[in-house]
Short mmCIF file of C-alpha atoms and ligand atoms in Angstrom, two decimals:
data_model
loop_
_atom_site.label_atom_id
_atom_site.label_comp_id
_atom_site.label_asym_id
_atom_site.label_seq_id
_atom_site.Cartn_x
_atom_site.Cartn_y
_atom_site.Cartn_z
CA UNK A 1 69.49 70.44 -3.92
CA UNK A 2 67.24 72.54 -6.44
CA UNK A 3 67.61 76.52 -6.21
CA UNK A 4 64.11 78.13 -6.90
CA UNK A 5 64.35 81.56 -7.35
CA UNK A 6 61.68 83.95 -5.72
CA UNK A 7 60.39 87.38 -7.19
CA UNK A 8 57.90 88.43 -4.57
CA UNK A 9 57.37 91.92 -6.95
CA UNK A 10 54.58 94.40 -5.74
CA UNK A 11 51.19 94.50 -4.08
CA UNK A 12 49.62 91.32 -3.54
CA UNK A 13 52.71 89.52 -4.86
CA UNK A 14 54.50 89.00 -1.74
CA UNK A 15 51.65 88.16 0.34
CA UNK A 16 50.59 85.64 -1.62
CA UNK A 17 54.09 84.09 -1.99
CA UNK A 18 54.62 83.90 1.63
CA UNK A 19 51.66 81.51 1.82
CA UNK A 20 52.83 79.59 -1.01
CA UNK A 21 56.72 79.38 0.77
CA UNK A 22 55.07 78.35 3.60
CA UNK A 23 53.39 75.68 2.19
CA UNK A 24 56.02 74.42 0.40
CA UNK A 25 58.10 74.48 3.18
CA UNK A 26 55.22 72.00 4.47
CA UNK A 27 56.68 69.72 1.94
CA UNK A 28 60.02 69.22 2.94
CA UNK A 29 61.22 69.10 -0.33
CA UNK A 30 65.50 69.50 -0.95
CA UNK A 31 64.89 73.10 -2.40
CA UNK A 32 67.01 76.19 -1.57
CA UNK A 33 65.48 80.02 -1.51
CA UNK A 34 67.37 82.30 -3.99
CA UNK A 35 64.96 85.60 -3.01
CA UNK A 36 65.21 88.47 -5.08
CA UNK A 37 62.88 90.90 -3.40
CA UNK A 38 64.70 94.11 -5.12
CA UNK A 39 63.12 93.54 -8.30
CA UNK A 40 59.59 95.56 -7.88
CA UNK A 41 58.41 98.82 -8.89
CA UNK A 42 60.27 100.94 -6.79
CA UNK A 43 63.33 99.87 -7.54
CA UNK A 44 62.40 100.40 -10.83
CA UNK A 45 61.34 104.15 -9.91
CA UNK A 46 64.40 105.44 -8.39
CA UNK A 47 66.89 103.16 -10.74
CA UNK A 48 65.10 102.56 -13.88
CA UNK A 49 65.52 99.43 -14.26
CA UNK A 50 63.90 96.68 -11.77
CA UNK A 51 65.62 93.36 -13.08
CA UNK A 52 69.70 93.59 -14.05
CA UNK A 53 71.76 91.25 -16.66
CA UNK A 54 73.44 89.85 -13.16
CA UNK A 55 69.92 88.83 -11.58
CA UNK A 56 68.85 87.06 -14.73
CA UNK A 57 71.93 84.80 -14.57
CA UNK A 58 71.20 84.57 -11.06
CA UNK A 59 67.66 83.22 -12.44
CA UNK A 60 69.20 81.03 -15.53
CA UNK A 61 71.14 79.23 -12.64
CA UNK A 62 68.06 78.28 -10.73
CA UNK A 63 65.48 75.28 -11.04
CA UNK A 64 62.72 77.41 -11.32
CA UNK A 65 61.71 80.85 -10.74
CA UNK A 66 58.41 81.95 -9.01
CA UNK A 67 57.06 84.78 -9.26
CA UNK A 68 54.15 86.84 -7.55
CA UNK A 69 53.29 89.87 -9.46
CA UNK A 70 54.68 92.78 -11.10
CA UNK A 71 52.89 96.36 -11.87
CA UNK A 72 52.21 99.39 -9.67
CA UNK A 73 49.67 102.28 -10.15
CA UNK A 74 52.98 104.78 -10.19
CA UNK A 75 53.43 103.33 -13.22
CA UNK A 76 51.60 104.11 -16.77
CA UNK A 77 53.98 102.85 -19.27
CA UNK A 78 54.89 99.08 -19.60
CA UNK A 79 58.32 99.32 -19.63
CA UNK A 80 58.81 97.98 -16.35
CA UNK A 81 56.17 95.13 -17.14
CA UNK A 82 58.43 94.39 -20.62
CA UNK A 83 61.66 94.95 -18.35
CA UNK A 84 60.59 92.19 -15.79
CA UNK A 85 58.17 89.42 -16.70
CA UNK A 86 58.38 89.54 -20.77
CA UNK A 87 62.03 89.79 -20.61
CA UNK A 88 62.04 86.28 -18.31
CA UNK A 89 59.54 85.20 -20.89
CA UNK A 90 61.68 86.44 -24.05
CA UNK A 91 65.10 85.53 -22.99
CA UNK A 92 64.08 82.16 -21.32
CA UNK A 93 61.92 81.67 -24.44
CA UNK A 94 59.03 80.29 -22.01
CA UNK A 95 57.28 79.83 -25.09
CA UNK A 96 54.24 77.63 -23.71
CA UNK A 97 51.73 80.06 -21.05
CA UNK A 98 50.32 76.90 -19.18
CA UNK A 99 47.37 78.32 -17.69
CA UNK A 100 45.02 75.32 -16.11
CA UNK A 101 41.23 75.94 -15.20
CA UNK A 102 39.52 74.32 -12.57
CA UNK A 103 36.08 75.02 -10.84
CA UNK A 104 36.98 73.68 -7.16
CA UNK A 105 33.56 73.61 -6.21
CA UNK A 106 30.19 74.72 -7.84
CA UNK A 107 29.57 77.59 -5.20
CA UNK A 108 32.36 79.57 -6.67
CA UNK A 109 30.97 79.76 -10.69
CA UNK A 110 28.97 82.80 -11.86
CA UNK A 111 27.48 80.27 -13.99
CA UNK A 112 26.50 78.09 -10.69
CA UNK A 113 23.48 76.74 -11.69
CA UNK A 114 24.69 75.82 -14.88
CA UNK A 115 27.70 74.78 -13.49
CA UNK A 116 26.87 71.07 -12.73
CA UNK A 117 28.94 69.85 -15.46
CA UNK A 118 32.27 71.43 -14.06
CA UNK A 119 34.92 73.33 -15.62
CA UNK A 120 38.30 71.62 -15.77
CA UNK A 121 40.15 72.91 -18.79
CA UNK A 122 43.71 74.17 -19.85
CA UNK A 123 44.34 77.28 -21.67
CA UNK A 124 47.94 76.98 -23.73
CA UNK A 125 48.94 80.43 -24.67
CA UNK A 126 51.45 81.25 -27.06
CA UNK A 127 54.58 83.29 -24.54
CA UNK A 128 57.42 83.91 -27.28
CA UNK A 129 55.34 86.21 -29.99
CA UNK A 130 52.30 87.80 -31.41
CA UNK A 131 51.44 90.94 -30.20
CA UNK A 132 53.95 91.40 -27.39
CA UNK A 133 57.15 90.82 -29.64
CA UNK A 134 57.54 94.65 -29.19
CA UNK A 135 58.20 95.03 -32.84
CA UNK A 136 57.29 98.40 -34.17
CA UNK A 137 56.77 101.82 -33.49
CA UNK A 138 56.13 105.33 -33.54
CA UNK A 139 55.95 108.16 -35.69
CA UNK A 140 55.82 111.78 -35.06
CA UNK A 141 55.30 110.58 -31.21
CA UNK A 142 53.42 112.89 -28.96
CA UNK A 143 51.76 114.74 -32.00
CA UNK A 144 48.40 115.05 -33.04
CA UNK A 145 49.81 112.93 -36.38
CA UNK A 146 51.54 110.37 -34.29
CA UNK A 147 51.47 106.69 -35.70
CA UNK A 148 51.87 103.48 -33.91
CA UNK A 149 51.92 100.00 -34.96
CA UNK A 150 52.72 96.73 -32.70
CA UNK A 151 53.49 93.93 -35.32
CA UNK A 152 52.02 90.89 -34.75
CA UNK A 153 54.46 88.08 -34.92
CA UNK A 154 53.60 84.82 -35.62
CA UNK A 155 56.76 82.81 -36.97
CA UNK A 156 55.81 78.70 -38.34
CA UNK A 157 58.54 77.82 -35.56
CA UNK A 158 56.56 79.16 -32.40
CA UNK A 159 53.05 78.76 -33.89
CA UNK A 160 54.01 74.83 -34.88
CA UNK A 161 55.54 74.65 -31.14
CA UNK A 162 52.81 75.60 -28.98
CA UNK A 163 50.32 73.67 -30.87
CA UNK A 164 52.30 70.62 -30.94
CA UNK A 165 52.75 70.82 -26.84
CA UNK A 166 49.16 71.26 -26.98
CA UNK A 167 48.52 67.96 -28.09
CA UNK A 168 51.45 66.27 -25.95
CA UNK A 169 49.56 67.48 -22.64
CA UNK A 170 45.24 66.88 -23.80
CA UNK A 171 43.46 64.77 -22.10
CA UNK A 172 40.80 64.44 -24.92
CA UNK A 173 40.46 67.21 -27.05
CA UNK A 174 42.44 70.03 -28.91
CA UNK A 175 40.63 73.81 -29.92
CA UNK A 176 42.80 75.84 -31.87
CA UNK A 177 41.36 79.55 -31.27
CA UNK A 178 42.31 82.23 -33.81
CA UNK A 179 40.81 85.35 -35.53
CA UNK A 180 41.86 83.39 -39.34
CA UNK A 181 38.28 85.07 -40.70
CA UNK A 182 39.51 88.74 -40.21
CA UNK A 183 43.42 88.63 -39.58
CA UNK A 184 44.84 87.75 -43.18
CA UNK A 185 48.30 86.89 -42.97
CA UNK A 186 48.73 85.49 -39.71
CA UNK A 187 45.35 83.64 -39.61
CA UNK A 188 46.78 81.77 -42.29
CA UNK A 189 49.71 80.86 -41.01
CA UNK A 190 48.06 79.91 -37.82
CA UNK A 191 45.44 77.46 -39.90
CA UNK A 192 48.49 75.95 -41.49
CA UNK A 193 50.32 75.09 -38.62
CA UNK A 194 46.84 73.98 -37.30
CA UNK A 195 46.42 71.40 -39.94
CA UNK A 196 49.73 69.57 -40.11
CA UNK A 197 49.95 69.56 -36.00
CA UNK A 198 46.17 67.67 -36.21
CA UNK A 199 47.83 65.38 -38.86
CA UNK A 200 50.58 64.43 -36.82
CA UNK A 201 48.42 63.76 -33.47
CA UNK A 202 45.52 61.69 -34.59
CA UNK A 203 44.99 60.37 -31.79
CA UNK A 204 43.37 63.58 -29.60
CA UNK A 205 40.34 65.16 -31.50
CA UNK A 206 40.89 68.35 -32.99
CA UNK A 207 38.53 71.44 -33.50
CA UNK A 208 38.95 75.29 -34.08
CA UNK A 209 36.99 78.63 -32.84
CA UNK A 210 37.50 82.00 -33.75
CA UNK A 211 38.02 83.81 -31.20
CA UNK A 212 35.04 85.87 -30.26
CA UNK A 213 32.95 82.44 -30.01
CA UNK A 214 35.36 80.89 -28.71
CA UNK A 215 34.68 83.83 -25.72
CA UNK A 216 30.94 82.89 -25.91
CA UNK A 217 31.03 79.45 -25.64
CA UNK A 218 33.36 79.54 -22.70
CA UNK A 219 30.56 81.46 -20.89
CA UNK A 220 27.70 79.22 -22.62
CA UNK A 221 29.00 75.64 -22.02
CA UNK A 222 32.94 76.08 -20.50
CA UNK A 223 32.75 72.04 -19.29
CA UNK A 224 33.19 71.24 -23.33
CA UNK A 225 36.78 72.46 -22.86
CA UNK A 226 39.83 70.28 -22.75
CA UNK A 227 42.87 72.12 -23.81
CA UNK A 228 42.60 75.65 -26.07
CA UNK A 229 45.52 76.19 -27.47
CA UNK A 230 45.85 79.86 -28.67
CA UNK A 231 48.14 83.35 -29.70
CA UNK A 232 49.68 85.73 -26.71
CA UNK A 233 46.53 87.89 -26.51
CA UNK A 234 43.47 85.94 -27.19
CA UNK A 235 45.39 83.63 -24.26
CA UNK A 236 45.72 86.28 -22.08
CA UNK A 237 42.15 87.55 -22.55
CA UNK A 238 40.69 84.07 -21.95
CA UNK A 239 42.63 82.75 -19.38
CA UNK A 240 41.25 85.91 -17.09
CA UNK A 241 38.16 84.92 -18.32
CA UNK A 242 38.05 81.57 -17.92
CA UNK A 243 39.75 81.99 -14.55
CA UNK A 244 36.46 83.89 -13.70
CA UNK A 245 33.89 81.41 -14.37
CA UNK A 246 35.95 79.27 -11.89
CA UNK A 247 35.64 81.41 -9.06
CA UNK A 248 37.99 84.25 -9.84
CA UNK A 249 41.35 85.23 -11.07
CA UNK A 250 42.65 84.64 -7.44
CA UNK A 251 42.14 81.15 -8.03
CA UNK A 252 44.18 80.52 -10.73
CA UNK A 253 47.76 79.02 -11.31
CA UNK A 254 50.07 79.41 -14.51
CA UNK A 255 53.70 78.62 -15.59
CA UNK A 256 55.53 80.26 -18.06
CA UNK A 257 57.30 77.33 -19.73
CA UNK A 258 59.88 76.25 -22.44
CA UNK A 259 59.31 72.98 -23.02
CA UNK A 260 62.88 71.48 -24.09
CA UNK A 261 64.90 73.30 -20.91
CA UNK A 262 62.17 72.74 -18.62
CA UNK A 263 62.85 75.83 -16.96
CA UNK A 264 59.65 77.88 -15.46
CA UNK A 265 58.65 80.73 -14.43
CA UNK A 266 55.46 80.10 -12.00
CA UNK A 267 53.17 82.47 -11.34
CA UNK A 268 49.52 83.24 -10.29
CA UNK A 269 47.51 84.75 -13.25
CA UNK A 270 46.62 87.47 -11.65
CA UNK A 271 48.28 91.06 -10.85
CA UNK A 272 49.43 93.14 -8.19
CA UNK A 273 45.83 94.12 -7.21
CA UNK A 274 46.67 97.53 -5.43
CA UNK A 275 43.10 97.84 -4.88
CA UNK A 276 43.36 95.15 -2.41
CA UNK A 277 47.39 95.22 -1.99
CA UNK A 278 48.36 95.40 2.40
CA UNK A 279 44.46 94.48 3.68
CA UNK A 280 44.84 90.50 3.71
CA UNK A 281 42.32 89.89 1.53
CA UNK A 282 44.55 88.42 -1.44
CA UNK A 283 43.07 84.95 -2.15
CA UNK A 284 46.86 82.93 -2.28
CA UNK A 285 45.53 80.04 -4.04
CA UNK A 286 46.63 80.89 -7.61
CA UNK A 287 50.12 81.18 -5.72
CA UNK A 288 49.59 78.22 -4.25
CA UNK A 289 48.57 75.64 -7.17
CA UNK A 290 51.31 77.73 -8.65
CA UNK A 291 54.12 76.26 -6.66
CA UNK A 292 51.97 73.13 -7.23
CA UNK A 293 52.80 72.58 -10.74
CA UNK A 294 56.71 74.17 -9.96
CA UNK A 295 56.45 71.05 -7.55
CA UNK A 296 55.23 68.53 -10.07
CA UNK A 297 57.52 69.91 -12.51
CA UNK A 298 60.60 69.49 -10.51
CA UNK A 299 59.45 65.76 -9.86
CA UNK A 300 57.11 65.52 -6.80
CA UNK A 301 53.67 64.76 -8.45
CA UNK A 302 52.14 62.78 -5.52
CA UNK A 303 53.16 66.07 -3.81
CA UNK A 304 51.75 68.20 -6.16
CA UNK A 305 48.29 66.44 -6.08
CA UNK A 306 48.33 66.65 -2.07
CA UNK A 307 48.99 70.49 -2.52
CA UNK A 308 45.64 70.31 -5.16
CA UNK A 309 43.85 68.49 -2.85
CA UNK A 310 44.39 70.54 0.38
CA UNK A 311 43.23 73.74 -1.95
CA UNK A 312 40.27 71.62 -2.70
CA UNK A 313 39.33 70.87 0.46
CA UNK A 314 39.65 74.45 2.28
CA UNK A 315 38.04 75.65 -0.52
CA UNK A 316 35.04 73.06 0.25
CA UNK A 317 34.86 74.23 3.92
CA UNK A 318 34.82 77.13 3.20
CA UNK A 319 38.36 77.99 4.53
CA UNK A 320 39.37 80.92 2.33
CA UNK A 321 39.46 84.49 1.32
CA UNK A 322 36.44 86.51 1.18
CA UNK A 323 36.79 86.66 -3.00
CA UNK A 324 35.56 82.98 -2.59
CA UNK A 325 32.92 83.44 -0.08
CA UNK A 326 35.08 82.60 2.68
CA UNK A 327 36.17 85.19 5.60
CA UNK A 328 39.69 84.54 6.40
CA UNK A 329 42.86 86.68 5.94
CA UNK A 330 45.46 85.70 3.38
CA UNK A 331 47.43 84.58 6.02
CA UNK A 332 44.80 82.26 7.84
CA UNK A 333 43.64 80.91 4.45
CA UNK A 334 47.27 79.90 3.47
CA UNK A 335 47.14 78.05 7.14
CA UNK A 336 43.53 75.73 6.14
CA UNK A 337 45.27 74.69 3.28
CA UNK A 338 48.30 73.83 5.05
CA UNK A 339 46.50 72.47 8.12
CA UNK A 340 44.75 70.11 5.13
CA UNK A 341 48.35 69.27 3.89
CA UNK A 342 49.42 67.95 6.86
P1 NAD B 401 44.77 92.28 -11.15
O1 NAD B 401 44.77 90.84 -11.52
O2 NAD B 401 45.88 92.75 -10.30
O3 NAD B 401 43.38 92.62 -10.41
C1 NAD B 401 42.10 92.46 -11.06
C2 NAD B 401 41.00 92.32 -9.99
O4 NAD B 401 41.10 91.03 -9.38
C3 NAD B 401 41.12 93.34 -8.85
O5 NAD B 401 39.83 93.72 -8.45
C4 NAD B 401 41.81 92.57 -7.74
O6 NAD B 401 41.50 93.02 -6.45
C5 NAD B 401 41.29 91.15 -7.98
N1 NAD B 401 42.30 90.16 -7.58
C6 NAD B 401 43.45 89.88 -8.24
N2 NAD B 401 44.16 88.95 -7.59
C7 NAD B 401 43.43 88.62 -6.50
C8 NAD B 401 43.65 87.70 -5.41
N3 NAD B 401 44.74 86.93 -5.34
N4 NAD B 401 42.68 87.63 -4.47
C9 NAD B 401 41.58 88.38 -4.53
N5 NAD B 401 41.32 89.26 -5.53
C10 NAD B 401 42.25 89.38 -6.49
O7 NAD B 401 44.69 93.11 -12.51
P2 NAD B 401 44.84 94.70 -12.76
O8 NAD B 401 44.16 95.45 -11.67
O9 NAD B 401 44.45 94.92 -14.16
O10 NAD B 401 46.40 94.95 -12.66
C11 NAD B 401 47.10 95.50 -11.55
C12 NAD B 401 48.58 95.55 -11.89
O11 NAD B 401 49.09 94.21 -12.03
C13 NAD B 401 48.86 96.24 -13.22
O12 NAD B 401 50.07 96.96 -13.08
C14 NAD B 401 49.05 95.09 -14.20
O13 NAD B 401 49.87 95.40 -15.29
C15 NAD B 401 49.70 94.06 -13.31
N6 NAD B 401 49.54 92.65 -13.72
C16 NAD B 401 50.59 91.82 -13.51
C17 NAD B 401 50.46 90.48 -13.79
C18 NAD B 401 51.63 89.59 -13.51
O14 NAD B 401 52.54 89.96 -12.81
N7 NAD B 401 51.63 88.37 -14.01
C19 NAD B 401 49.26 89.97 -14.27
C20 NAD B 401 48.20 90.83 -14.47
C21 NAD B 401 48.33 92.19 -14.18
C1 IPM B 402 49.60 88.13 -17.53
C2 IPM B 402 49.68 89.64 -17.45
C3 IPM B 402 50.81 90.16 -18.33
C4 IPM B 402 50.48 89.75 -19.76
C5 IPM B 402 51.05 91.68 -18.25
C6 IPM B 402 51.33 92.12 -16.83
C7 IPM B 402 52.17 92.12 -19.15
O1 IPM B 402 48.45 90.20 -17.79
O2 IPM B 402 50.58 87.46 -17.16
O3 IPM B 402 48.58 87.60 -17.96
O4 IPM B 402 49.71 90.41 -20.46
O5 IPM B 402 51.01 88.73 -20.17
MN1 MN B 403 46.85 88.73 -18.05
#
């Protein structure tokens, strides 16, 4: 028996996460339900802290954690953000964000008449560094001569890492995406890491983008992606991005990963959406293909691909949330994909 632990969090979160429970619960899989539905925003008002020392040993006991979304309008400062999901990132060092792309059906691409040649790419982000180590900070805070700086971290140990697991999971291709034309010191260290991971994997090509074409060419020809392999930011600005051109960000699935443990944290790539939080209109297939890789993960891949499949075929009939031109509920869309699975 494999305990998954839950983290429904706030807005959209736990609506989508009931459809993805419910579909997994299709499955019939030997999993138990460790829910901890206490860690969301408003516990974090009225206690100031959302997630305690005792819930993440809960969590490092577990198979798996998945997780809906956490953020809430109440909220301005990221402390709770840091306190929740980068603290399951830090302290699990998930150091691989495995964000897959996948156009389900043409229909769905802003790019749709260009979008003939599909769009089925990975985005690898770095978890463990960069700009969201949290190291640095303020001087003379709250004045009119207040100075900030964020470090950016990037360490030969998690650069060499996430490239290397780049490699181990292409299909075909490699693109290392950096900013190593403008950004001096860890640009460099980036490129070197760059070159003696291509040496050591000769057998999956290898190319590199800066960043801001890498942006462009995602837009001008996205099916020439296989895997892009890049820092915490840049993969968190092109993994929304990417998850656009494929029909939206409700569409898309990630896993926070360490590659050695195995242990995940699954989540949808989007956010708490409070614009459309309580009004069943959150698509819950980035939830879904979520638990689909948790799934795979844990050792079901036939199941997995039955999970992908049922997605692809609501999806095709149109079965699904009005963000994908669809006109079902969240609920109701959960229920095509499950009625697919079954
Ligand atoms: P968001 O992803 O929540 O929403 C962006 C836009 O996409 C909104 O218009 C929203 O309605 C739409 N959208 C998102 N998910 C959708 C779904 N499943 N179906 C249909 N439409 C969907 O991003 P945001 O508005 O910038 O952030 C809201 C809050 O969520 C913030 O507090 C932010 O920090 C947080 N956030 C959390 C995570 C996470 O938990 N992993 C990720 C991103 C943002
Ligand atoms: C994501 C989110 C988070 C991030 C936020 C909520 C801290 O945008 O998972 O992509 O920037 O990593
Ligand atoms: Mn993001």
């Amino acid at each position: 028996m494999s305990v998954i632990t839950v983290i429904p969090g706030d807005g959209i979160g736990p609506e989508v996460i009931e459809q993805a429970l419910e579909t997994l619960d299709v499955l019939g899989l030997d999993v138990d339900i460790d829910v901890l539905d206490h860690i969301n925003a408003g516990t974090y008002l009225r206690d100031g802290a959302a997630m305690t020392d005792r819930d993440l040993e809960r969590i490092r006991r577990s198979r798996a954690t998945l997780l809906g979304a956490v953020g809430d309008p109440r909220l301005s400062s990221p402390e709770y953000a840091r306190g929740v999901l980068l603290r399951l990132r830090f302290e699990l060092d998930l150091y691989v964000n495995y964000r897959p792309v996948t156009l389900w059906h043409p229909r769905l691409s802003p790019l749709r008449d260009s979008a003939g040649g599909g769009l089925n790419c990975l985005i690898i982000r770095e978890n463990s560094e960069g700009l969201y180590a949290g190291v640095g900070g303020r001087l003379r805070a709250d004045t009119e001569h207040e100075v900030a700086i964020d470090a950016e971290i990037s360490t030969w140990h998690g650069v060499s890492r996430v490239i290397d697991f780049a490699f181990s999971v292409a299909r075909t291709k490699v693109c290392m995406v950096d900013k190593s034309n403008a950004v001096p010191h860890g640009g460099r260290l980036w490129q070197r890491c760059w070159r003696h991971q291509v040496g050591e994997h000769p057998g999956i090509a290898a190319s590199h983008l800066y960043v801001d074409t890498a942006a462009m060419a995602l837009v001008a020809d996205p099916a020439a992606f296989d895997v892009i392999v890049t820092n915490n930011s840049y993969g968190d600005i092109l993994s929304d991005l990417a998850a656009e051109l494929a029909g939206g960000v409700g569409t898309a699935a990630s896993v926070n990963l360490n590659a050695e443990t195995g242990y995940g944290v699954y989540e949808p790539v989007h956010g708490s959406a409070p614009d459309i939080a309580g009004q069943g209109l959150a698509n819950p297939v980035g939830a879904v293909l979520s638990t689909a890789l948790m799934v795979e993960r844990l050792g079901h891949r036939a199941e997995a691909d039955a999970m992908r499949r049922a997605v692809g075929a609501a999806i095709t009939a149109r079965r699904c949330t009005p963000d994908l031109g669809g006109s079902l509920t969240t609920k109701d869309a959960g229920a095509a994909i499950r009625a697919e699975l079954e």
